[in-house]
Amino acid sequence: MFEQARQLLKKYYGYSSFRHGQEQAIQSVLDGKNTITVMPTGGGKSICYQIPALILPGTTIVISPLISLMKDQVDALVQHGIPAALINSSLGVQEARQVMAEAKQGEYKLLYIAPERLESRDFVEDLKSMPIPLVAVDEAHCISQWGHDFRPSYLNIERIVNSLPDKPIVLALTATATPKVREDICASLYIDEQNSVITGFERKNLSFSVIKGQDRYAFLKDYVKKNAAEAGIIYAATRKTVDQLYERLRKDKINAARYHAGMNDTERISEQDRFLKDEATVMVATSAFGMGIDKSNIRYVVHFQLPKNMESYYQEAGRAGRDGLDSECIVLHSSQDVQIQRFLIDQSSERARIQQELEKLQLMVDYCHTENCLQEYILHYFGDHDTASCGRCGNCTDSRASVDVTKEAQMVMSCVIRMGQRFGKAMIAQVLTGSKNKKISDFGFQSLPTYGILKEKSAKEVSDLIEFLIAEELLAVQHGQFPTIYTAAKGKDVLLGKQTVHRKEAVKTRTVTNDDPLFAELRELRRNIASEEKVPPFVIFSDTSLKDMCTKLPLSDGEFLAISGVGEHKLKKYGDAFIQAIMQFCENNPDRQPEAGLVPPSTKKVKKEVGESHFVTLEMHKTGLTIEEIAKKREMAITTIENHLLQCARDDQAVNFDLLIPDQFKHLIKQAVAEAGRGKLKPIKELLPDEVTYFMIKAYFYWSKEKVGVEE
Ligand code: ADP
C-alpha cells in the first residue's frame, strides 16, 4: 500500500519523498485508525489526508472553517489533476445543489465543507447516501474551548460522523501544540491518543530576530525596499497604525496593501486579492489578517509592534515560508508597545483573564530581551525542551561590534533623575539636546547641569539612545496615562561607575530576495498564467518549484517532471510554456547552461520535445476553435496554446490570424507600432487598450510579415 502512496505523491504532486510525519499519519489512516496529526504551519498536513483520499474508494470529506483556504486548497487540487470541490456560504443555493449532485455521482475524490453545513439535515441525509471512507477535520483546535478559535459547530462533527452508515475514519489536523487542546480534540473525536503523529515545532527555514533601540520606520522602509520583489506581511497592533504605515509606505513608493477590521468587506477582499495575486507585495495589517491565507511564498513577516503573546506571534510569524524556502520573522520592539498591548488587553479581556494575559505579554517582552537563541525560546515556550540553538536567528548570528557608551548612558540617567523621573522620552531628549521649547523653560529645566549636555546629537538620536537604555533595563517605563521614564536599579550601578554599558551597531537590513533574472522571468510567466486562470500564482507553482527550475534548467518533459512540485498534470498543462521560457533564457545567457549531461539548449530540441504538441493545437485551431476552447479541451494553459500557435506561425504553418487578433484591434496595433517603433513590445502595449495582449501584438507581427525580433 505504501508504495502506492509514494507513487501518487510523485504522480500528482511531483514530490519524491514524504516529509517528517506524513508517512506515519497516512499509514495510520490507511490502517483504519482515527488519528490526530500535529504539525507546524507549512509542515505539509494537507497531503496527510489527500493521499489517503486518492487511495480509498469514495469521497473524502474535509471540514475546514476557512472559506478562502478552502478555495485555495480546491484550486490547488484541481491544478494537480485531482477532482475536488467545495460547498460553503460562498456558493449560491443552486450552485451548492449542483456540486452535491455531482458529489453523489462520485465525481470528486475530496469535498471540502464548512462545519456549519453539518447543521443542515438535508445535507447530512445526502452524505448518508455517499461512500465516505475518511473525514478530515482541518484546524481541529476549533473544537476546543481552550483553543484561540473555538467554533461551536465543530462539536457536531463526531455525532454526524457516527450517524453515517459506514463509519468513516477520522483524521484531525492542527498546528496548535498545547496538550490541553490536543486532549480535547481526541476526546471529542474519539481518537486514541496513541494514534498521535506529532512532529517538532521548529521551522528550520525561518530565522527570527528582534530589532530594538533603532528607528523602526527607517529600518522597515529600508528592509521592504531591499526586498521589493518579495511578498511580506507587516503586522501592527492597531488599525490606526496600519493606516499610518500604509500611507507612509505608499508615499515612499512601496506597493502596499492594507487590511483591518475597520474596512468594509469589499475593500478588505480586494486588498487581500491584490496581495494573493502578487500585485501588491506588502500587506500591512492587524492580526485580523492571515487566518486562512494559504499563500506559500511569503518571504518575511515583520511585527512593527510587539505582538500580544507568543501564541499569536508564532502563528502570525509562521505565515512566512510555507513553501520551505528561507524566510525572516522580525519583531521591531519599542518599549511603548508594552503600554499599547496592556491597554488592548484591558479593553478586550474579561476581568478574570486580564492577569493571565498580562503574564503572557510579559513572556513576549522577555522574548524581545533574551540574548539566547530565539527559536529555542519559542520552542521552550510551547513545551518542547529537547532543542538546540538554531544557528540562524538574530541572536545566534549576532557579530556586531560594540562601542562603550557608558558616559552617554550616565548623562541620560542623571538627567532623568534631575528631571524628577516623571517625564517621557521626548521631553528628556529635548532637555539633553538643549531645546528652546517653551515647556522646558516653564519647568526651569534649562538651568539643569544636564541641559544641552548632548547637544551635538539630534533629539532623534538621543531618543534612540533612551530606547536602547530601556531595552537594556537600565531605564524603565512607568506605564500610566502617559508613560514616564525612571532609572532602574541596574542603571544606578552604571551611574555609580560599577558597571559599563556597551552598545552594538544598528542591525543592518538583509535581503531575502532571490535576484536571479531567470527567477524573475518565471515568476512573471507564472503571474500571467495565474491571472488567465483566475487563481493565485502560488497555486500554479510554488517558489520552491521555480527555484528548482532555475537550478536544474529543465529543457525536456522528462527533466521538467524531475522538478520538485511538478506532477503529470502540471507537466502537461504548463510544461511547454516554462520549458520555452527557460530555453529562451539559456539562449540569451550563454553563461547559464544546464549541468553537463543534459543536452545543450537549441530550438531544435524544443521542436523535438514538444513539437508533436503544437501540431495538435494547430489541428484544433484549424477547426475554428478559439485559444480558450483549445486550452480547456487540452487542459493546458492559455499561454501554452498561444506559444504553440506562435511557433506554428514562425514555421509558416497556415495559422488563421483572424481568430487570434480581433479585426478592430489590427488597425490600432498598426498605429501603435508606427508610433512606438518595433524595438520593444512594452511601449507598443502601453499605447493600446488593455484588451490587446502581448500575444496579439506578437501575432500581429507574423500576420503583417513584420520582423519579429523584438523583446518585451
Ligand atoms: P500545512 O497545512 O501543514 O500548513 P501544507 O499542507 O499547506 O501545510 O503544505 C505546505 C507546503 O509544503 C505546500 O506548498 C506543499 O505542497 C508542500 N509539501 C507538502 N508535502 C511535501 C513533500 N512531501 N515534499 C515537498 N513539499 C511538500
XYZ file of C-alpha atoms and ligand atoms in Angstrom:
739
model
C 0.000 0.000 0.000
C 2.754 2.428 0.862
C 4.460 2.084 -2.465
C 1.184 3.238 -3.981
C 1.183 6.299 -1.701
C 4.688 7.174 -2.840
C 3.755 6.810 -6.485
C 0.745 9.065 -6.030
C 2.923 11.674 -4.320
C 5.157 11.770 -7.387
C 2.412 11.475 -9.976
C 0.119 14.184 -8.648
C 2.311 16.454 -6.551
C 5.706 15.948 -8.127
C 7.428 15.293 -4.781
C 9.859 12.449 -4.451
C 9.682 11.842 -0.717
C 7.354 12.349 2.221
C 8.123 14.897 4.882
C 8.595 14.050 8.519
C 5.328 12.738 9.975
C 3.404 12.455 6.710
C 4.164 8.809 6.158
C 3.184 7.882 9.689
C -0.085 9.820 9.510
C -1.037 8.304 6.152
C -0.182 4.805 7.357
C -2.288 5.261 10.473
C -5.299 6.360 8.405
C -4.826 3.532 5.931
C -4.739 1.146 8.889
C -8.233 2.391 9.680
C -7.344 4.247 12.877
C -8.782 7.576 13.946
C -5.694 9.781 14.071
C -4.532 13.211 15.176
C -1.717 14.961 13.318
C 0.004 17.955 14.863
C 2.465 19.718 12.589
C 3.580 23.326 12.384
C 2.174 25.593 9.691
C 3.748 24.670 6.384
C 4.591 21.199 7.687
C 2.519 19.534 4.981
C -0.684 18.495 6.732
C -2.876 18.528 3.622
C -1.087 15.616 1.995
C -1.811 13.510 5.098
C -5.477 13.296 4.106
C -5.245 13.930 0.367
C -3.138 10.847 -0.380
C -5.458 8.513 1.597
C -8.367 10.193 -0.217
C -6.793 9.140 -3.512
C -6.249 5.597 -2.321
C -9.544 4.921 -0.533
C -12.703 4.343 -2.594
C -15.381 7.046 -2.301
C -15.290 10.736 -1.425
C -13.271 12.109 1.481
C -14.982 14.933 3.343
C -12.717 17.730 4.552
C -14.120 20.010 7.229
C -12.433 23.388 7.168
C -13.502 26.586 8.910
C -11.893 28.994 6.492
C -13.628 29.844 3.262
C -10.640 31.373 1.479
C -8.392 28.499 2.476
C -10.895 26.012 1.112
C -10.925 27.726 -2.228
C -7.137 27.762 -2.475
C -6.964 24.106 -1.481
C -9.526 23.083 -4.069
C -7.822 25.208 -6.742
C -4.521 23.559 -5.863
C -6.002 20.061 -6.067
C -7.585 20.764 -9.438
C -4.196 22.044 -10.615
C -2.715 18.721 -9.559
C -5.381 16.940 -11.597
C -7.315 15.693 -8.556
C -11.119 16.062 -8.745
C -12.228 18.187 -5.767
C -14.954 20.671 -4.943
C -16.234 22.776 -2.074
C -19.553 23.662 -0.539
C -19.751 26.738 1.654
C -21.604 30.006 2.010
C -19.726 31.495 -0.949
C -21.867 29.326 -3.256
C -25.449 30.121 -4.210
C -28.168 27.581 -3.352
C -28.342 26.352 -6.936
C -24.589 26.015 -7.226
C -24.345 24.120 -3.934
C -27.083 21.751 -5.075
C -25.228 21.143 -8.329
C -21.955 20.349 -6.526
C -23.758 17.994 -4.172
C -25.444 16.199 -7.066
C -22.043 15.717 -8.696
C -20.553 14.548 -5.416
C -23.311 11.959 -5.090
C -22.400 10.731 -8.571
C -18.916 10.114 -7.205
C -17.270 12.816 -9.291
C -14.980 14.080 -6.543
C -12.251 12.447 -4.514
C -12.412 15.283 -1.994
C -15.278 17.501 -0.923
C -14.491 20.480 1.336
C -17.259 21.749 3.574
C -17.672 24.384 6.271
C -18.594 22.888 9.676
C -21.912 24.752 9.696
C -23.097 22.566 6.797
C -23.414 19.688 9.234
C -26.283 21.532 10.867
C -28.379 21.057 7.716
C -30.454 17.916 7.896
C -30.787 17.604 4.113
C -27.063 17.819 3.746
C -26.456 15.074 6.271
C -29.053 12.898 4.517
C -27.156 13.423 1.271
C -23.934 12.402 2.977
C -25.576 9.192 4.132
C -26.094 8.154 0.527
C -22.419 8.586 -0.371
C -19.474 6.277 0.252
C -17.304 8.287 2.672
C -14.141 6.484 3.771
C -12.490 9.402 5.587
C -13.433 12.650 7.305
C -10.530 15.065 7.687
C -11.032 17.737 10.324
C -8.726 20.609 9.451
C -7.862 23.274 12.053
C -9.122 20.747 14.597
C -8.238 23.035 17.527
C -11.500 24.862 16.726
C -13.129 22.003 18.654
C -11.563 23.118 21.917
C -12.776 25.929 24.105
C -9.168 26.250 25.234
C -8.026 27.000 21.698
C -7.981 30.509 20.333
C -10.575 29.885 17.603
C -13.348 27.875 19.236
C -16.172 27.081 16.762
C -19.263 25.551 18.373
C -20.272 23.806 15.130
C -17.129 21.663 15.427
C -18.782 19.968 18.372
C -21.318 18.370 15.988
C -18.738 16.544 13.962
C -18.471 13.340 15.945
C -22.255 12.909 16.222
C -22.732 13.276 12.467
C -19.774 11.089 11.576
C -21.210 8.455 13.886
C -24.571 8.633 12.172
C -23.140 7.749 8.742
C -23.886 4.171 7.711
C -20.267 3.108 7.152
C -18.482 4.884 9.913
C -15.581 6.761 8.274
C -12.071 7.098 9.681
C -11.471 10.489 11.298
C -8.218 12.395 10.846
C -7.832 15.585 12.909
C -5.184 18.100 11.891
C -3.877 21.140 13.723
C -0.806 23.279 14.247
C -1.735 24.056 17.841
C 0.648 22.396 20.205
C -0.828 22.710 23.671
C -1.542 19.348 25.330
C -4.891 20.592 26.668
C -6.181 21.347 23.178
C -4.871 18.014 21.933
C -6.708 16.181 24.699
C -9.940 17.972 23.815
C -9.629 17.026 20.159
C -9.015 13.368 20.978
C -11.879 13.215 23.447
C -14.287 14.930 21.120
C -13.490 12.859 18.035
C -12.864 9.503 19.732
C -9.211 9.390 18.826
C -6.961 7.145 20.867
C -4.089 9.395 21.979
C -1.749 6.621 20.953
C -2.613 7.455 17.363
C -0.998 10.865 17.548
C 1.513 11.974 14.969
C 3.345 14.962 16.383
C 6.343 16.464 14.658
C 8.666 19.019 16.215
C 7.649 22.643 16.071
C 10.876 24.046 14.794
C 10.593 25.827 11.473
C 14.028 25.281 10.025
C 13.618 27.743 7.194
C 12.623 30.674 9.409
C 15.120 32.994 11.027
C 13.803 35.079 13.880
C 15.166 38.396 15.040
C 14.280 41.284 17.303
C 15.327 44.831 16.477
C 15.314 47.304 19.327
C 16.726 50.711 20.138
C 16.600 51.644 16.447
C 14.379 53.870 14.329
C 11.843 51.304 13.298
C 10.243 53.037 10.368
C 13.655 53.696 8.850
C 14.506 50.032 9.339
C 11.210 48.885 7.874
C 11.411 51.115 4.824
C 14.941 50.029 4.064
C 14.053 46.387 4.578
C 10.955 46.455 2.396
C 12.802 48.325 -0.363
C 15.651 45.839 -0.301
C 13.166 43.011 -0.612
C 10.834 44.769 -3.016
C 10.340 41.756 -5.254
C 9.258 39.507 -2.395
C 5.950 39.190 -0.616
C 5.807 40.114 3.053
C 3.356 40.931 5.835
C 3.767 43.801 8.279
C 1.658 43.416 11.389
C 0.732 46.393 13.559
C -1.225 46.370 16.804
C -3.932 48.882 15.942
C -5.989 49.926 12.931
C -4.661 53.446 13.237
C -1.056 52.305 12.966
C -1.958 50.134 9.974
C -3.448 53.157 8.205
C -0.489 55.362 9.070
C 2.080 52.810 7.975
C 0.174 52.106 4.795
C 0.102 55.813 3.894
C 3.777 56.269 4.675
C 4.828 53.230 2.671
C 2.727 54.340 -0.301
C 4.317 57.783 -0.076
C 7.691 56.073 -0.129
C 6.637 54.383 -3.364
C 6.146 50.957 -1.874
C 3.342 48.949 -3.384
C 1.485 48.096 -0.179
C -1.986 46.746 0.527
C -3.756 47.009 3.878
C -6.248 45.012 5.903
C -8.060 45.592 9.169
C -11.475 45.066 10.655
C -12.399 48.748 10.281
C -12.527 48.474 6.489
C -15.646 47.313 4.665
C -15.852 43.776 3.225
C -15.389 44.787 -0.400
C -12.287 46.809 0.356
C -10.812 44.072 2.506
C -11.415 41.373 -0.083
C -9.956 43.455 -2.868
C -6.851 44.322 -0.826
C -6.377 40.688 0.137
C -6.748 39.709 -3.500
C -4.087 42.171 -4.621
C -1.710 40.600 -2.146
C -2.564 36.999 -3.021
C -2.115 37.696 -6.720
C 1.325 39.241 -6.140
C 0.009 42.608 -7.361
C 0.856 44.254 -4.047
C 3.984 42.834 -2.476
C 3.493 44.071 1.082
C 0.425 43.619 3.249
C 0.115 45.958 6.228
C -2.436 44.526 8.614
C -3.720 43.973 12.101
C -3.949 40.433 13.405
C -7.357 40.252 11.677
C -5.426 39.314 8.545
C -3.979 35.929 7.787
C -6.360 33.260 9.053
C -6.929 31.032 6.093
C -4.266 32.609 3.956
C -2.525 29.816 2.144
C -0.041 31.973 0.212
C 3.100 29.898 0.338
C 5.669 32.408 -0.906
C 5.623 34.944 1.918
C 9.312 35.709 2.476
C 9.057 37.851 5.573
C 6.733 38.770 8.423
C 7.620 41.926 10.314
C 5.845 42.863 13.530
C 6.046 46.619 13.626
C 4.796 46.452 17.188
C 5.037 43.911 19.933
C 2.519 41.054 19.490
C 0.276 40.309 22.459
C 1.616 36.832 23.232
C 3.803 34.040 21.893
C 0.832 32.045 20.584
C -0.269 34.854 18.277
C 3.309 35.639 17.415
C 4.272 32.142 16.299
C 1.053 31.791 14.377
C 1.452 35.114 12.574
C 5.199 34.812 12.009
C 4.623 31.219 10.876
C 2.858 32.500 7.768
C 6.302 33.151 6.329
C 7.983 30.458 4.248
C 5.265 27.844 3.990
C 6.996 26.682 0.819
C 10.057 25.735 2.848
C 12.328 28.467 1.437
C 14.382 30.670 3.756
C 12.276 33.450 5.230
C 12.571 36.022 8.014
C 10.440 36.926 11.019
C 11.307 40.208 12.674
C 9.888 41.995 15.706
C 10.595 45.730 15.842
C 10.452 46.337 19.546
C 9.931 49.633 21.290
C 9.173 49.996 24.989
C 5.988 51.987 24.406
C 4.380 48.957 22.734
C 4.030 47.289 26.106
C 1.764 50.147 27.043
C -0.363 49.704 23.910
C -0.733 45.984 24.461
C -1.638 46.496 28.109
C -4.287 48.930 27.032
C -5.666 46.479 24.441
C -5.734 43.658 26.994
C -7.524 45.930 29.435
C -10.126 46.819 26.832
C -10.837 43.414 25.407
C -10.303 40.765 28.044
C -12.723 39.585 30.650
C -11.652 40.621 34.157
C -10.721 37.090 35.128
C -8.361 36.696 32.196
C -6.532 40.004 32.430
C -3.870 38.735 34.807
C -3.221 35.696 32.644
C -2.994 37.841 29.509
C -0.575 40.213 31.220
C 1.643 37.295 32.191
C 1.643 36.094 28.621
C 2.524 39.594 27.467
C 5.466 39.613 29.853
C 6.792 36.401 28.293
C 6.535 38.081 24.903
C 8.522 41.044 26.253
C 11.096 38.609 27.619
C 11.438 37.147 24.129
C 12.459 40.600 22.927
C 15.158 40.797 25.579
C 16.647 37.344 25.640
C 20.204 37.041 24.408
C 19.813 33.318 23.782
C 18.541 31.561 20.668
C 15.131 32.959 19.699
C 13.837 29.811 18.011
C 14.778 27.866 21.128
C 12.936 30.372 23.330
C 9.806 29.802 21.254
C 10.098 26.013 21.373
C 10.598 26.072 25.144
C 7.550 28.264 25.475
C 5.493 25.605 23.712
C 6.823 22.897 25.955
C 9.456 21.412 23.654
C 12.658 21.216 25.697
C 14.574 18.810 23.544
C 16.181 21.574 21.494
C 19.467 23.142 20.413
C 20.373 26.652 19.261
C 19.138 27.241 15.722
C 22.245 28.989 14.424
C 20.076 31.189 12.189
C 18.319 33.730 14.373
C 19.383 37.290 15.132
C 20.939 36.263 18.444
C 22.748 33.188 17.117
C 24.268 35.179 14.259
C 24.964 38.459 16.037
C 28.515 39.524 15.260
C 28.126 43.292 15.523
C 30.926 45.288 17.047
C 30.019 47.225 20.181
C 31.151 50.611 21.475
C 31.403 51.856 25.043
C 28.564 54.313 25.690
C 28.890 54.393 29.492
C 29.430 58.153 29.553
C 26.397 58.982 27.448
C 24.311 56.499 29.441
C 25.335 58.233 32.676
C 24.401 61.625 31.214
C 20.954 60.399 30.201
C 20.240 58.698 33.531
C 21.482 61.615 35.524
C 19.198 63.892 33.514
C 16.239 61.579 34.109
C 16.834 61.773 37.866
C 17.322 65.544 37.845
C 14.033 65.957 35.968
C 12.267 64.134 38.798
C 11.681 60.833 36.917
C 8.244 61.946 35.795
C 8.683 62.696 32.094
C 8.562 60.782 28.834
C 11.212 60.071 26.245
C 10.607 63.115 24.023
C 10.921 65.646 26.845
C 14.094 64.031 28.218
C 15.653 64.060 24.756
C 14.777 67.742 24.374
C 16.460 68.679 27.648
C 19.594 66.706 26.797
C 19.870 68.311 23.362
C 19.232 71.809 24.714
C 15.873 72.504 23.056
C 14.411 76.009 23.350
C 10.907 74.586 23.728
C 8.729 76.736 25.991
C 7.643 73.754 28.054
C 11.266 73.243 29.075
C 11.699 76.771 30.340
C 8.293 76.520 32.070
C 9.714 73.705 34.159
C 13.007 75.540 34.582
C 14.942 72.649 33.023
C 17.314 74.934 31.124
C 19.171 75.525 34.375
C 19.840 71.810 34.955
C 23.524 70.865 34.561
C 22.447 68.173 32.093
C 20.625 70.703 29.860
C 22.213 70.585 26.370
C 24.861 68.131 27.537
C 24.281 66.027 24.374
C 23.625 68.960 22.059
C 25.895 67.591 19.317
C 23.292 64.833 18.827
C 19.808 65.159 17.326
C 16.732 64.648 19.506
C 16.012 61.518 17.413
C 19.445 60.053 18.188
C 19.014 60.705 21.895
C 15.553 59.231 21.773
C 17.017 56.069 20.200
C 19.673 56.009 22.931
C 16.952 56.198 25.606
C 15.137 53.373 23.845
C 18.340 51.347 23.926
C 18.802 52.006 27.661
C 15.233 50.841 28.260
C 15.895 47.697 26.240
C 18.971 47.099 28.409
C 16.794 47.583 31.510
C 18.926 50.490 32.760
C 15.971 52.798 32.392
C 12.431 51.610 32.968
C 8.990 52.789 31.940
C 6.212 53.579 34.361
C 3.008 52.856 32.490
C 0.225 55.262 33.314
C -1.865 57.621 31.270
C 1.435 58.876 29.827
C 4.443 56.611 30.071
C 7.202 58.141 32.184
C 10.774 57.040 32.490
C 12.812 56.343 35.589
C 16.241 54.990 36.331
C 16.133 51.289 37.171
C 18.237 49.622 39.865
C 20.687 48.303 37.259
C 21.024 51.856 35.904
C 22.073 53.139 39.289
C 25.082 50.797 39.192
C 26.100 52.435 35.941
C 25.741 55.899 37.496
C 27.950 54.802 40.380
C 30.568 53.577 37.900
C 30.119 49.957 38.988
C 29.098 48.804 35.533
C 29.865 49.828 31.968
C 27.470 49.965 29.014
C 28.230 48.714 25.538
C 26.043 49.366 22.602
C 26.109 47.381 19.401
C 25.922 48.979 15.985
C 22.489 49.209 14.454
C 21.297 45.979 12.864
C 21.599 46.209 9.099
C 18.713 45.084 6.960
C 19.283 41.913 4.985
C 17.759 40.729 1.795
C 15.820 37.565 1.452
C 15.331 38.395 -2.208
C 16.201 35.986 -4.924
C 17.803 38.211 -7.561
C 18.207 35.583 -10.257
C 16.856 37.144 -13.501
C 15.506 33.780 -14.649
C 13.547 33.511 -11.398
C 12.052 36.932 -12.127
C 11.055 35.819 -15.637
C 9.498 32.584 -14.469
C 7.648 34.452 -11.760
C 6.248 36.812 -14.391
C 5.169 33.880 -16.546
C 3.517 32.287 -13.511
C 1.701 35.521 -12.746
C 0.330 35.793 -16.302
C -0.874 32.203 -16.279
C -2.441 32.665 -12.846
C -4.306 35.735 -13.946
C -5.639 33.889 -17.030
C -6.803 31.047 -14.825
C -8.061 33.304 -12.038
C -6.115 31.549 -9.303
C -3.311 32.882 -7.089
C 0.177 32.403 -8.599
C 1.395 30.068 -5.829
C -1.302 27.592 -6.862
C 0.345 27.240 -10.293
C 3.864 26.594 -8.933
C 5.439 27.348 -5.571
C 8.586 29.473 -5.354
C 10.378 26.237 -4.455
C 9.461 24.773 -7.830
C 10.563 27.924 -9.689
C 13.851 27.911 -7.807
C 14.377 24.271 -8.662
C 13.767 25.138 -12.329
C 16.412 27.890 -12.084
C 18.927 25.379 -10.753
C 18.153 22.409 -12.950
C 17.201 24.313 -16.134
C 14.915 21.558 -17.453
C 14.639 21.505 -21.244
C 12.607 18.383 -21.863
C 9.441 16.860 -20.489
C 11.429 14.248 -18.604
C 13.628 16.867 -16.977
C 10.672 19.059 -16.164
C 8.978 16.181 -14.400
C 12.023 15.892 -12.152
C 11.351 19.374 -10.740
C 10.006 19.360 -7.199
C 6.286 20.128 -7.350
C 5.768 19.063 -10.984
C 3.342 16.176 -11.304
C 1.977 14.723 -14.506
C -0.936 17.127 -14.731
C 1.196 20.228 -14.338
C 3.735 18.933 -16.824
C 1.018 18.583 -19.401
C -0.561 21.902 -18.618
C 2.433 24.170 -18.136
C 5.491 22.203 -19.251
C 5.740 23.757 -22.713
C 5.356 27.348 -21.522
C 8.014 27.028 -18.821
C 10.442 24.955 -20.897
C 10.198 27.534 -23.694
C 10.902 30.367 -21.284
C 13.890 28.546 -19.796
C 15.226 27.660 -23.213
C 14.911 31.243 -24.391
C 16.721 32.406 -21.284
C 19.570 29.934 -21.787
C 19.965 31.068 -25.367
C 20.190 34.703 -24.332
C 22.510 33.911 -21.417
C 25.211 31.562 -22.636
C 26.805 31.526 -19.192
C 23.711 29.796 -17.795
C 23.599 26.297 -19.171
C 22.279 23.078 -17.710
C 24.711 20.833 -15.894
C 26.884 18.562 -18.011
C 24.994 15.507 -19.124
C 21.939 17.409 -20.232
C 21.501 18.163 -23.898
C 22.525 21.767 -24.707
C 19.641 24.078 -25.488
C 18.603 24.661 -29.049
C 15.355 25.458 -30.725
C 15.633 22.122 -32.460
C 15.241 20.499 -29.105
C 12.019 22.348 -28.467
C 10.682 21.067 -31.736
C 11.843 17.579 -30.927
C 10.458 17.521 -27.430
C 7.255 19.446 -27.705
C 6.837 19.504 -31.472
C 4.029 16.992 -31.510
C 2.058 19.102 -29.143
C 1.942 22.291 -31.190
C 0.713 20.362 -34.204
C -2.150 19.007 -32.141
C -3.023 22.588 -31.205
C -2.782 23.637 -34.858
C -5.204 20.930 -35.947
C -7.735 22.079 -33.352
C -7.154 25.689 -34.347
C -7.933 24.788 -37.953
C -11.348 23.536 -36.919
C -12.141 27.088 -35.781
C -11.774 26.654 -32.010
C -10.652 29.717 -30.030
C -7.494 29.673 -27.924
C -9.559 29.429 -24.740
C -11.508 26.481 -26.106
C -8.344 24.647 -27.111
C -6.757 25.350 -23.704
C -9.804 23.971 -21.977
C -10.059 20.881 -24.153
C -6.361 20.113 -23.909
C -6.225 21.038 -20.195
C -3.316 23.333 -20.927
C -2.562 26.921 -20.005
C -3.689 29.591 -22.440
C -0.074 30.789 -22.616
C 0.983 27.334 -23.771
C -1.584 27.301 -26.570
C -0.559 30.817 -27.585
C 3.063 29.695 -27.694
C 2.104 26.746 -29.865
C 0.352 28.983 -32.368
C 3.222 31.467 -32.466
C 5.559 28.571 -33.120
C 3.313 27.446 -35.989
C 3.265 30.987 -37.388
C 7.048 31.116 -37.139
C 7.225 27.851 -39.077
C 4.937 29.290 -41.760
C 2.095 26.946 -40.936
C -1.363 28.064 -42.024
C -2.496 29.973 -38.944
C -5.845 31.738 -39.067
C -4.907 35.149 -37.715
C -8.500 36.331 -37.755
C -9.077 34.002 -34.817
C -6.077 35.406 -32.961
C -6.394 39.166 -33.437
C -9.885 40.668 -33.411
C -10.357 42.848 -36.507
C -10.949 46.040 -34.587
C -7.505 45.720 -32.971
C -5.438 45.184 -36.102
C -5.660 48.812 -37.087
C -4.936 50.013 -33.559
C -1.868 47.785 -33.322
C -0.643 49.055 -36.671
C -0.908 52.652 -35.471
C 0.813 51.841 -32.179
C 3.683 50.082 -33.985
C 4.079 53.086 -36.283
C 4.266 55.365 -33.252
C 6.404 53.306 -30.861
C 8.638 51.577 -33.380
C 9.441 47.877 -33.440
C 12.220 47.729 -30.889
C 10.258 46.520 -27.868
C 6.776 45.244 -27.177
C 6.150 47.154 -23.971
C 5.963 50.681 -25.460
C 3.584 49.346 -28.111
C 1.411 47.667 -25.488
C 1.242 50.856 -23.451
C -0.335 52.715 -26.360
C -3.117 50.152 -26.697
C -6.262 49.322 -24.731
C -5.787 46.683 -22.006
C -7.728 44.124 -24.036
C -4.895 43.947 -26.588
C -2.494 41.342 -25.216
C 1.209 40.848 -25.819
C 0.264 37.723 -27.677
C -1.903 39.693 -30.124
C 0.959 42.088 -30.802
C 3.351 39.210 -31.436
C 0.783 37.531 -33.695
C 0.310 40.828 -35.498
C 3.973 40.849 -36.480
C 3.650 37.449 -38.118
C 0.408 38.405 -39.750
C 1.807 41.607 -41.193
C 5.056 39.796 -42.007
C 6.961 42.343 -39.960
C 10.224 41.390 -38.344
C 9.629 39.716 -35.006
C 12.944 40.200 -33.271
C 11.513 42.391 -30.530
C 11.746 41.955 -26.795
C 9.135 42.639 -24.152
P 0.121 22.944 6.379
O -1.325 22.654 6.043
O 0.704 21.976 7.330
O 0.351 24.355 6.785
P 0.531 22.427 3.592
O -0.154 21.132 3.513
O -0.155 23.626 3.034
O 0.988 22.747 5.068
O 1.975 22.269 2.907
C 2.900 23.327 2.880
C 3.729 23.276 1.612
O 4.598 22.149 1.642
C 2.885 23.134 0.352
O 3.416 24.001 -0.639
C 3.053 21.685 -0.012
O 2.888 21.475 -1.381
C 4.480 21.405 0.447
N 4.700 19.976 0.736
C 3.901 19.156 1.432
N 4.412 17.912 1.475
C 5.577 17.943 0.802
C 6.584 16.963 0.476
N 6.482 15.709 0.876
N 7.646 17.378 -0.238
C 7.760 18.661 -0.653
N 6.852 19.623 -0.387
C 5.773 19.285 0.323
